[in-house]
CSV table of C-alpha atoms and ligand atoms in Angstrom, one decimal:
chain,number,residue,atom,x,y,z
A,1,UNK,CA,-8.2,-75.4,97.9
A,2,UNK,CA,-10.7,-78.3,97.7
A,3,UNK,CA,-9.0,-81.7,97.4
A,4,UNK,CA,-10.9,-84.7,96.2
A,5,UNK,CA,-11.0,-87.7,98.6
A,6,UNK,CA,-7.8,-89.6,99.0
A,7,UNK,CA,-9.3,-92.9,97.9
A,8,UNK,CA,-6.7,-95.2,99.4
A,9,UNK,CA,-6.7,-93.4,102.7
A,10,UNK,CA,-10.5,-93.4,102.8
A,11,UNK,CA,-10.4,-97.2,102.2
A,12,UNK,CA,-7.8,-97.7,105.0
A,13,UNK,CA,-9.8,-95.5,107.4
A,14,UNK,CA,-12.7,-97.8,106.9
A,15,UNK,CA,-10.9,-101.1,107.6
A,16,UNK,CA,-7.3,-100.7,108.9
A,17,UNK,CA,-8.2,-100.7,112.6
A,18,UNK,CA,-11.0,-103.3,112.4
A,19,UNK,CA,-9.9,-105.9,109.9
A,20,UNK,CA,-7.7,-108.4,111.8
A,21,UNK,CA,-5.7,-109.7,108.8
A,22,UNK,CA,-3.9,-106.8,107.1
A,23,UNK,CA,-2.5,-108.3,103.9
A,24,UNK,CA,-1.8,-105.1,101.9
A,25,UNK,CA,0.1,-102.8,104.3
A,26,UNK,CA,3.0,-100.8,102.8
A,27,UNK,CA,4.8,-100.2,106.1
A,28,UNK,CA,7.0,-102.9,107.5
A,29,UNK,CA,6.6,-104.6,110.9
A,30,UNK,CA,6.8,-102.0,113.6
A,31,UNK,CA,8.1,-102.2,117.2
A,32,UNK,CA,7.5,-100.7,120.6
A,33,UNK,CA,9.4,-97.7,121.9
A,34,UNK,CA,11.1,-100.1,124.4
A,35,UNK,CA,12.2,-102.4,121.5
A,36,UNK,CA,13.8,-99.4,119.8
A,37,UNK,CA,15.5,-98.0,122.9
A,38,UNK,CA,16.9,-101.5,123.7
A,39,UNK,CA,19.1,-101.2,120.6
A,40,UNK,CA,21.4,-98.9,122.7
A,41,UNK,CA,22.1,-98.9,126.4
A,42,UNK,CA,21.5,-95.6,128.1
A,43,UNK,CA,19.1,-94.2,125.6
A,44,UNK,CA,16.1,-95.0,127.7
A,45,UNK,CA,17.2,-92.5,130.4
A,46,UNK,CA,18.1,-89.9,127.8
A,47,UNK,CA,14.7,-90.4,126.2
A,48,UNK,CA,13.0,-89.6,129.5
A,49,UNK,CA,15.0,-86.4,129.7
A,50,UNK,CA,13.8,-85.2,126.3
A,51,UNK,CA,12.6,-81.6,126.4
A,52,UNK,CA,9.0,-81.2,125.3
A,53,UNK,CA,9.3,-77.7,123.9
A,54,UNK,CA,9.1,-76.7,120.2
A,55,UNK,CA,11.8,-78.2,118.0
A,56,UNK,CA,13.8,-76.6,115.1
A,57,UNK,CA,11.6,-76.0,112.0
A,58,UNK,CA,14.3,-77.7,109.8
A,59,UNK,CA,14.5,-80.7,112.2
A,60,UNK,CA,17.1,-81.2,114.9
A,61,UNK,CA,20.7,-81.0,113.7
A,62,UNK,CA,21.4,-84.5,115.1
A,63,UNK,CA,18.5,-86.0,113.1
A,64,UNK,CA,19.5,-84.1,109.9
A,65,UNK,CA,23.1,-85.4,110.3
A,66,UNK,CA,21.8,-89.0,110.5
A,67,UNK,CA,19.6,-88.5,107.5
A,68,UNK,CA,22.4,-86.9,105.5
A,69,UNK,CA,24.5,-90.0,106.0
A,70,UNK,CA,22.0,-91.9,103.8
A,71,UNK,CA,22.9,-89.7,100.9
A,72,UNK,CA,26.2,-89.4,99.0
A,73,UNK,CA,26.2,-85.7,98.2
A,74,UNK,CA,23.7,-84.0,100.5
A,75,UNK,CA,24.7,-82.2,103.7
A,76,UNK,CA,22.5,-81.8,106.8
A,77,UNK,CA,21.5,-78.2,105.8
A,78,UNK,CA,19.9,-79.6,102.7
A,79,UNK,CA,17.6,-81.9,104.7
A,80,UNK,CA,14.2,-80.5,105.8
A,81,UNK,CA,12.3,-82.7,108.3
A,82,UNK,CA,8.5,-83.0,108.0
A,83,UNK,CA,5.6,-84.6,109.8
A,84,UNK,CA,5.6,-87.9,107.7
A,85,UNK,CA,6.1,-87.9,104.0
A,86,UNK,CA,2.6,-86.6,103.3
A,87,UNK,CA,3.2,-83.1,104.6
A,88,UNK,CA,6.3,-82.8,102.5
A,89,UNK,CA,4.4,-83.8,99.3
A,90,UNK,CA,1.7,-81.2,100.0
A,91,UNK,CA,4.1,-78.5,100.8
A,92,UNK,CA,6.4,-79.1,97.9
A,93,UNK,CA,3.6,-79.1,95.3
A,94,UNK,CA,2.3,-75.8,96.8
A,95,UNK,CA,5.6,-74.0,96.7
A,96,UNK,CA,6.6,-75.2,93.3
A,97,UNK,CA,3.5,-75.3,91.1
A,98,UNK,CA,1.2,-72.7,89.5
A,99,UNK,CA,-2.1,-73.3,87.7
A,100,UNK,CA,-0.7,-73.1,84.2
A,101,UNK,CA,2.1,-75.6,84.8
A,102,UNK,CA,2.3,-79.0,83.2
A,103,UNK,CA,3.2,-81.9,85.4
A,104,UNK,CA,4.2,-85.5,84.4
A,105,UNK,CA,3.5,-88.1,87.1
A,106,UNK,CA,4.4,-91.8,87.1
A,107,UNK,CA,1.2,-93.9,87.3
A,108,UNK,CA,-0.2,-95.8,89.1
A,109,UNK,CA,1.0,-94.1,92.2
A,110,UNK,CA,0.1,-92.8,95.6
A,111,UNK,CA,-2.6,-90.3,95.0
A,112,UNK,CA,-1.2,-87.1,96.6
A,113,UNK,CA,1.7,-87.2,94.1
A,114,UNK,CA,-0.7,-86.0,91.4
A,115,UNK,CA,-3.8,-84.9,93.2
A,116,UNK,CA,-2.3,-81.8,94.8
A,117,UNK,CA,-1.0,-80.7,91.5
A,118,UNK,CA,-4.3,-81.3,89.8
A,119,UNK,CA,-6.1,-79.3,92.6
A,120,UNK,CA,-3.7,-76.4,92.1
A,121,UNK,CA,-5.0,-76.4,88.5
A,122,UNK,CA,-2.0,-77.9,86.7
A,123,UNK,CA,-2.4,-80.1,83.7
A,124,UNK,CA,-1.2,-83.6,84.8
A,125,UNK,CA,0.0,-86.2,82.3
A,126,UNK,CA,0.3,-89.8,83.4
A,127,UNK,CA,3.5,-91.7,82.6
A,128,UNK,CA,2.2,-95.2,82.9
A,129,UNK,CA,4.1,-98.2,84.2
A,130,UNK,CA,3.2,-101.2,81.9
A,131,UNK,CA,3.2,-104.8,82.7
A,132,UNK,CA,5.6,-106.6,80.3
A,133,UNK,CA,6.6,-110.2,80.1
A,134,UNK,CA,9.3,-109.6,82.8
A,135,UNK,CA,7.0,-107.7,85.1
A,136,UNK,CA,6.5,-103.9,85.4
A,137,UNK,CA,8.5,-101.7,83.1
A,138,UNK,CA,8.8,-98.0,82.2
A,139,UNK,CA,9.2,-96.5,78.8
A,140,UNK,CA,11.7,-93.6,78.8
A,141,UNK,CA,10.8,-92.6,75.2
A,142,UNK,CA,7.2,-92.3,76.3
A,143,UNK,CA,8.3,-89.9,79.1
A,144,UNK,CA,10.3,-87.9,76.5
A,145,UNK,CA,7.2,-87.6,74.3
A,146,UNK,CA,5.1,-86.3,77.2
A,147,UNK,CA,7.4,-83.3,77.9
A,148,UNK,CA,6.0,-79.9,76.8
A,149,UNK,CA,7.5,-76.5,76.9
A,150,UNK,CA,5.6,-75.7,80.2
A,151,UNK,CA,6.5,-79.0,81.9
A,152,UNK,CA,7.6,-77.7,85.3
A,153,UNK,CA,7.8,-81.0,87.1
A,154,UNK,CA,8.4,-84.7,86.6
A,155,UNK,CA,7.1,-86.8,89.6
A,156,UNK,CA,8.5,-90.3,90.1
A,157,UNK,CA,8.0,-92.8,92.9
A,158,UNK,CA,10.8,-95.3,93.2
A,159,UNK,CA,10.4,-98.0,94.5
A,160,UNK,CA,6.9,-97.5,93.3
A,161,UNK,CA,3.7,-97.8,95.3
A,162,UNK,CA,1.8,-100.0,94.3
A,163,UNK,CA,3.9,-102.0,91.7
A,164,UNK,CA,7.2,-102.4,93.6
A,165,UNK,CA,9.0,-101.3,90.5
A,166,UNK,CA,12.3,-99.6,91.1
A,167,UNK,CA,14.0,-97.5,88.5
A,168,UNK,CA,17.6,-98.6,87.7
A,169,UNK,CA,20.5,-96.1,87.6
A,170,UNK,CA,20.4,-95.8,83.8
A,171,UNK,CA,16.7,-94.9,84.0
A,172,UNK,CA,17.4,-92.4,86.8
A,173,UNK,CA,20.1,-90.8,84.7
A,174,UNK,CA,17.9,-90.7,81.6
A,175,UNK,CA,15.0,-89.0,83.5
A,176,UNK,CA,17.5,-86.5,85.0
A,177,UNK,CA,18.7,-85.7,81.5
A,178,UNK,CA,15.2,-85.2,80.2
A,179,UNK,CA,14.4,-82.9,83.1
A,180,UNK,CA,17.6,-80.9,82.8
A,181,UNK,CA,17.2,-80.4,79.1
A,182,UNK,CA,13.7,-79.0,79.6
A,183,UNK,CA,14.7,-77.0,82.7
A,184,UNK,CA,12.1,-79.1,84.7
A,185,UNK,CA,12.2,-80.1,88.4
A,186,UNK,CA,12.1,-83.7,89.6
A,187,UNK,CA,10.2,-84.7,92.7
A,188,UNK,CA,11.2,-88.2,93.6
A,189,UNK,CA,9.2,-90.0,96.3
A,190,UNK,CA,11.7,-92.6,97.6
A,191,UNK,CA,9.9,-93.5,100.8
A,192,UNK,CA,10.5,-97.3,100.1
A,193,UNK,CA,14.2,-96.9,99.8
A,194,UNK,CA,16.2,-99.3,102.0
A,195,UNK,CA,14.3,-102.4,101.0
A,196,UNK,CA,16.2,-103.3,97.8
A,197,UNK,CA,15.7,-107.0,97.5
A,198,UNK,CA,18.7,-107.6,95.3
A,199,UNK,CA,20.9,-105.6,97.7
A,200,UNK,CA,21.6,-103.0,95.0
A,201,UNK,CA,21.5,-99.5,96.6
A,202,UNK,CA,21.1,-96.6,94.3
A,203,UNK,CA,21.7,-92.8,94.8
A,204,UNK,CA,18.8,-90.6,95.6
A,205,UNK,CA,17.6,-88.3,92.8
A,206,UNK,CA,18.7,-85.3,95.0
A,207,UNK,CA,22.3,-86.7,94.8
A,208,UNK,CA,22.1,-86.8,91.0
A,209,UNK,CA,20.3,-83.6,90.0
A,210,UNK,CA,20.6,-80.1,91.4
A,211,UNK,CA,16.8,-79.4,90.7
A,212,UNK,CA,15.5,-82.6,92.3
A,213,UNK,CA,13.8,-83.1,95.6
A,214,UNK,CA,13.9,-86.6,97.1
A,215,UNK,CA,11.4,-87.7,99.7
A,216,UNK,CA,12.3,-90.1,102.6
A,217,UNK,CA,10.5,-91.3,105.7
A,218,UNK,CA,10.8,-93.5,108.8
A,219,UNK,CA,7.3,-95.0,108.1
A,220,UNK,CA,8.0,-97.7,105.5
A,221,UNK,CA,11.4,-99.5,105.4
A,222,UNK,CA,12.0,-98.8,109.1
A,223,UNK,CA,8.4,-99.6,110.0
A,224,UNK,CA,8.1,-96.6,112.3
A,225,UNK,CA,5.1,-94.9,110.8
A,226,UNK,CA,3.9,-93.8,114.3
A,227,UNK,CA,6.9,-91.4,114.6
A,228,UNK,CA,5.5,-89.3,111.7
A,229,UNK,CA,9.0,-88.3,110.7
A,230,UNK,CA,9.7,-87.7,107.0
A,231,UNK,CA,12.1,-85.4,105.2
A,232,UNK,CA,13.1,-83.9,101.9
A,233,UNK,CA,16.6,-83.5,100.6
A,234,UNK,CA,17.6,-81.1,97.8
A,235,UNK,CA,20.6,-79.1,96.5
A,236,UNK,CA,18.2,-76.4,95.4
A,237,UNK,CA,18.4,-73.8,98.2
A,238,UNK,CA,15.5,-71.7,96.7
A,239,UNK,CA,13.1,-74.6,96.9
A,240,UNK,CA,14.4,-75.5,100.4
A,241,UNK,CA,13.8,-72.0,101.7
A,242,UNK,CA,10.3,-71.8,100.2
A,243,UNK,CA,9.5,-75.1,101.9
A,244,UNK,CA,10.7,-73.9,105.3
A,245,UNK,CA,8.4,-70.8,105.0
A,246,UNK,CA,5.5,-72.9,103.8
A,247,UNK,CA,6.0,-75.3,106.8
A,248,UNK,CA,5.4,-72.4,109.1
A,249,UNK,CA,1.7,-72.8,108.0
A,250,UNK,CA,1.5,-76.5,108.3
A,251,UNK,CA,3.2,-78.3,111.2
A,252,UNK,CA,5.9,-75.7,112.1
A,253,UNK,CA,8.0,-78.5,113.5
A,254,UNK,CA,8.1,-82.2,114.5
A,255,UNK,CA,7.5,-83.7,117.9
A,256,UNK,CA,10.6,-83.9,120.1
A,257,UNK,CA,10.2,-87.5,121.2
A,258,UNK,CA,9.7,-88.6,117.6
A,259,UNK,CA,12.9,-86.8,116.5
A,260,UNK,CA,14.8,-88.5,119.4
A,261,UNK,CA,13.5,-91.9,118.5
A,262,UNK,CA,14.2,-91.4,114.7
A,263,UNK,CA,17.8,-90.7,115.5
A,264,UNK,CA,18.1,-93.9,117.5
A,265,UNK,CA,16.5,-95.8,114.7
A,266,UNK,CA,18.8,-94.3,112.0
A,267,UNK,CA,21.9,-95.0,114.1
A,268,UNK,CA,20.7,-98.7,114.1
A,269,UNK,CA,19.2,-98.5,110.6
A,270,UNK,CA,21.2,-101.3,109.1
A,271,UNK,CA,19.9,-103.8,111.7
A,272,UNK,CA,16.3,-102.7,111.3
A,273,UNK,CA,16.5,-102.7,107.5
A,274,UNK,CA,18.1,-106.2,107.5
A,275,UNK,CA,15.3,-107.5,109.8
A,276,UNK,CA,12.6,-106.1,107.5
A,277,UNK,CA,14.2,-107.3,104.4
A,278,UNK,CA,14.3,-110.8,105.9
A,279,UNK,CA,10.6,-110.6,106.7
A,280,UNK,CA,9.8,-109.6,103.1
A,281,UNK,CA,12.0,-112.3,101.5
A,282,UNK,CA,10.5,-115.0,103.7
A,283,UNK,CA,7.0,-113.9,103.0
A,284,UNK,CA,7.7,-113.6,99.2
A,285,UNK,CA,8.8,-117.3,99.2
A,286,UNK,CA,5.6,-118.4,101.0
A,287,UNK,CA,3.6,-116.3,98.5
A,288,UNK,CA,5.3,-117.9,95.6
A,289,UNK,CA,3.9,-121.3,96.7
A,290,UNK,CA,0.4,-119.7,97.2
A,291,UNK,CA,0.5,-118.2,93.7
A,292,UNK,CA,1.6,-121.4,92.2
A,293,UNK,CA,-1.5,-123.1,93.6
A,294,UNK,CA,-3.7,-120.2,92.5
A,295,UNK,CA,-2.2,-119.2,89.2
A,296,UNK,CA,-5.6,-119.3,87.6
A,297,UNK,CA,-6.7,-116.5,89.9
A,298,UNK,CA,-3.7,-114.2,90.2
A,299,UNK,CA,-0.7,-113.1,88.3
A,300,UNK,CA,2.3,-113.0,90.6
A,301,UNK,CA,4.0,-109.7,90.0
A,302,UNK,CA,6.9,-109.8,92.4
A,303,UNK,CA,8.3,-106.5,93.6
A,304,UNK,CA,11.8,-105.4,92.6
A,305,UNK,CA,12.0,-103.6,95.9
A,306,UNK,CA,9.9,-102.6,98.8
A,307,UNK,CA,7.2,-104.4,100.8
A,308,UNK,CA,4.3,-104.3,98.3
A,309,UNK,CA,3.3,-105.8,95.0
A,310,UNK,CA,0.4,-105.2,92.6
A,311,UNK,CA,-1.1,-108.5,91.4
A,312,UNK,CA,-3.4,-108.9,88.5
A,313,UNK,CA,-6.7,-110.7,89.2
A,314,UNK,CA,-7.9,-113.3,86.7
A,315,UNK,CA,-11.4,-113.8,88.2
A,316,UNK,CA,-14.8,-113.3,86.9
A,317,UNK,CA,-15.4,-110.5,89.4
A,318,UNK,CA,-13.9,-107.1,89.8
A,319,UNK,CA,-11.1,-106.4,92.2
A,320,UNK,CA,-13.3,-104.0,94.3
A,321,UNK,CA,-16.1,-106.6,94.7
A,322,UNK,CA,-13.5,-109.3,95.5
A,323,UNK,CA,-11.8,-107.2,98.2
A,324,UNK,CA,-15.0,-106.0,99.8
A,325,UNK,CA,-16.4,-109.5,100.1
A,326,UNK,CA,-13.1,-110.8,101.4
A,327,UNK,CA,-12.7,-108.2,104.1
A,328,UNK,CA,-16.4,-108.6,105.1
A,329,UNK,CA,-16.4,-112.4,105.3
A,330,UNK,CA,-12.9,-113.1,106.5
A,331,UNK,CA,-11.5,-109.9,107.9
A,332,UNK,CA,-8.6,-110.0,105.3
A,333,UNK,CA,-7.7,-106.6,103.9
A,334,UNK,CA,-6.4,-106.3,100.3
A,335,UNK,CA,-6.4,-103.1,98.4
A,336,UNK,CA,-8.3,-102.9,95.1
A,337,UNK,CA,-6.9,-101.0,92.1
A,338,UNK,CA,-9.7,-98.5,92.1
A,339,UNK,CA,-8.2,-96.8,95.2
A,340,UNK,CA,-5.4,-95.8,92.8
A,341,UNK,CA,-7.8,-94.6,90.0
A,342,UNK,CA,-6.4,-97.5,88.1
A,343,UNK,CA,-9.0,-99.0,85.8
A,344,UNK,CA,-7.9,-102.6,85.8
A,345,UNK,CA,-8.4,-105.5,88.1
A,346,UNK,CA,-5.4,-105.5,90.3
A,347,UNK,CA,-4.9,-105.9,94.1
A,348,UNK,CA,-2.1,-104.6,96.3
A,349,UNK,CA,-0.5,-107.1,98.6
A,350,UNK,CA,2.0,-106.3,101.4
A,351,UNK,CA,4.9,-108.5,102.5
A,352,UNK,CA,6.4,-106.6,105.4
A,353,UNK,CA,4.4,-108.0,108.3
A,354,UNK,CA,5.1,-110.8,110.8
A,355,UNK,CA,1.6,-112.3,110.5
A,356,UNK,CA,1.7,-112.6,106.7
A,357,UNK,CA,1.4,-116.4,106.8
A,358,UNK,CA,-1.7,-116.3,109.0
A,359,UNK,CA,-3.3,-113.6,106.8
A,360,UNK,CA,-2.5,-115.5,103.6
A,361,UNK,CA,-4.0,-118.6,105.2
A,362,UNK,CA,-7.3,-116.7,105.8
A,363,UNK,CA,-7.3,-115.6,102.1
A,364,UNK,CA,-6.8,-119.2,101.1
A,365,UNK,CA,-9.7,-120.3,103.3
A,366,UNK,CA,-11.9,-117.7,101.6
A,367,UNK,CA,-10.9,-119.0,98.1
A,368,UNK,CA,-11.7,-122.6,99.1
A,369,UNK,CA,-15.0,-121.7,100.9
A,370,UNK,CA,-16.0,-119.8,97.7
A,371,UNK,CA,-15.3,-122.7,95.4
A,372,UNK,CA,-12.6,-120.9,93.5
A,373,UNK,CA,-10.3,-123.9,93.7
A,374,UNK,CA,-13.1,-126.0,92.2
A,375,UNK,CA,-13.5,-123.5,89.4
A,376,UNK,CA,-9.9,-124.2,88.5
A,377,UNK,CA,-10.4,-128.0,88.2
A,378,UNK,CA,-13.6,-127.6,86.2
A,379,UNK,CA,-12.0,-125.0,83.9
A,380,UNK,CA,-9.1,-127.3,83.3
A,381,UNK,CA,-11.3,-130.2,82.1
B,401,PLP,C1,4.6,-93.5,98.0
B,401,PLP,C2,4.2,-92.9,99.3
B,401,PLP,N1,4.5,-91.6,99.5
B,401,PLP,C3,4.1,-91.1,100.7
B,401,PLP,C4,3.4,-91.8,101.6
B,401,PLP,C5,3.0,-91.1,102.9
B,401,PLP,O1,3.8,-91.5,104.0
B,401,PLP,P1,3.6,-91.1,105.5
B,401,PLP,O2,2.5,-92.0,106.0
B,401,PLP,O3,4.8,-91.4,106.2
B,401,PLP,O4,3.2,-89.7,105.5
B,401,PLP,C6,3.0,-93.1,101.4
B,401,PLP,C7,2.2,-93.8,102.3
B,401,PLP,O5,1.7,-94.9,102.1
B,401,PLP,C8,3.4,-93.7,100.2
B,401,PLP,O6,3.1,-94.9,99.8
């Protein structure tokens, strides 16, 4: 299996650990092991006593119990822990798809959600999010029209990376009905769940549909990407068992210290999520003022949920040239739309980090130093 480059990850690999101002990250502010252990007295001693042998392939029962509590109708035996979300995407696509299958995938989206299917040989149709007057939107009728007799799988990502669009319950039910009618599976990447900015929490697709697999992770809403703990949940036992057997060839099992720490984080999940929601909300307010000052350069597409947004550029240069110049001159990292195979000039911005104000200040310095403010006043005359 020869996969094409993962454009976004290649871009991050080039800049993420050298650029000082990360203004596009999709994971929320992280913390130290000590910060996490401080949530509960006594856990530090227990952590030091963690056994460093192999762990259960499915994930420890304690961890699966904590994850199951996030769902309304999923039991711990329907949770399969993975090394991050990425492993689960790769494994799911491999156990479910054959070369003559048709797959519909929401777009733009995180590349592995369609790339693995494409590499397996599937025909992949894009179900595009469109920018309407009220922000990003989906067209359920369009999804219906994309379905074919061999549509094996519908892939969604809600809240969506990069747009921050979140499907509402009616849309989730409509997608479920379309899939059920055609006997198709749903794979729903819900790694940004837990950051609903209007406080409205929705079920997971795996709670709604017997042939859905939902994907969750500690990396994004909890800001604990270094744990590399993700999971799938599904009521479909056949898929579950196939994924267990496939996992024997990928990671086998997760790291014991990570599983321990993920349990502590989930037991204190509400506090962590509240903290991260506050960071995002404060940063979004500050960004509003910035976008008001620079409305001639950017369209402010606020996220419905999650720590990222996809803003349209209104400049005379392409998003990739703008982003490269910005990171080279000021060390500010934004993500251009071409890393999503998206052929329009958009940039992804991230709102989940503590140093957002400082990074945004550097972006503003760049705009001023490059006369982009001046361009505004001369355009207005
Ligand atoms: C939508 C989506 N799915 C999956 C992943 C992979 O997550 P992880 O790094 O936890 O494997 C990401 C990471 O950015 C993502 O945005």
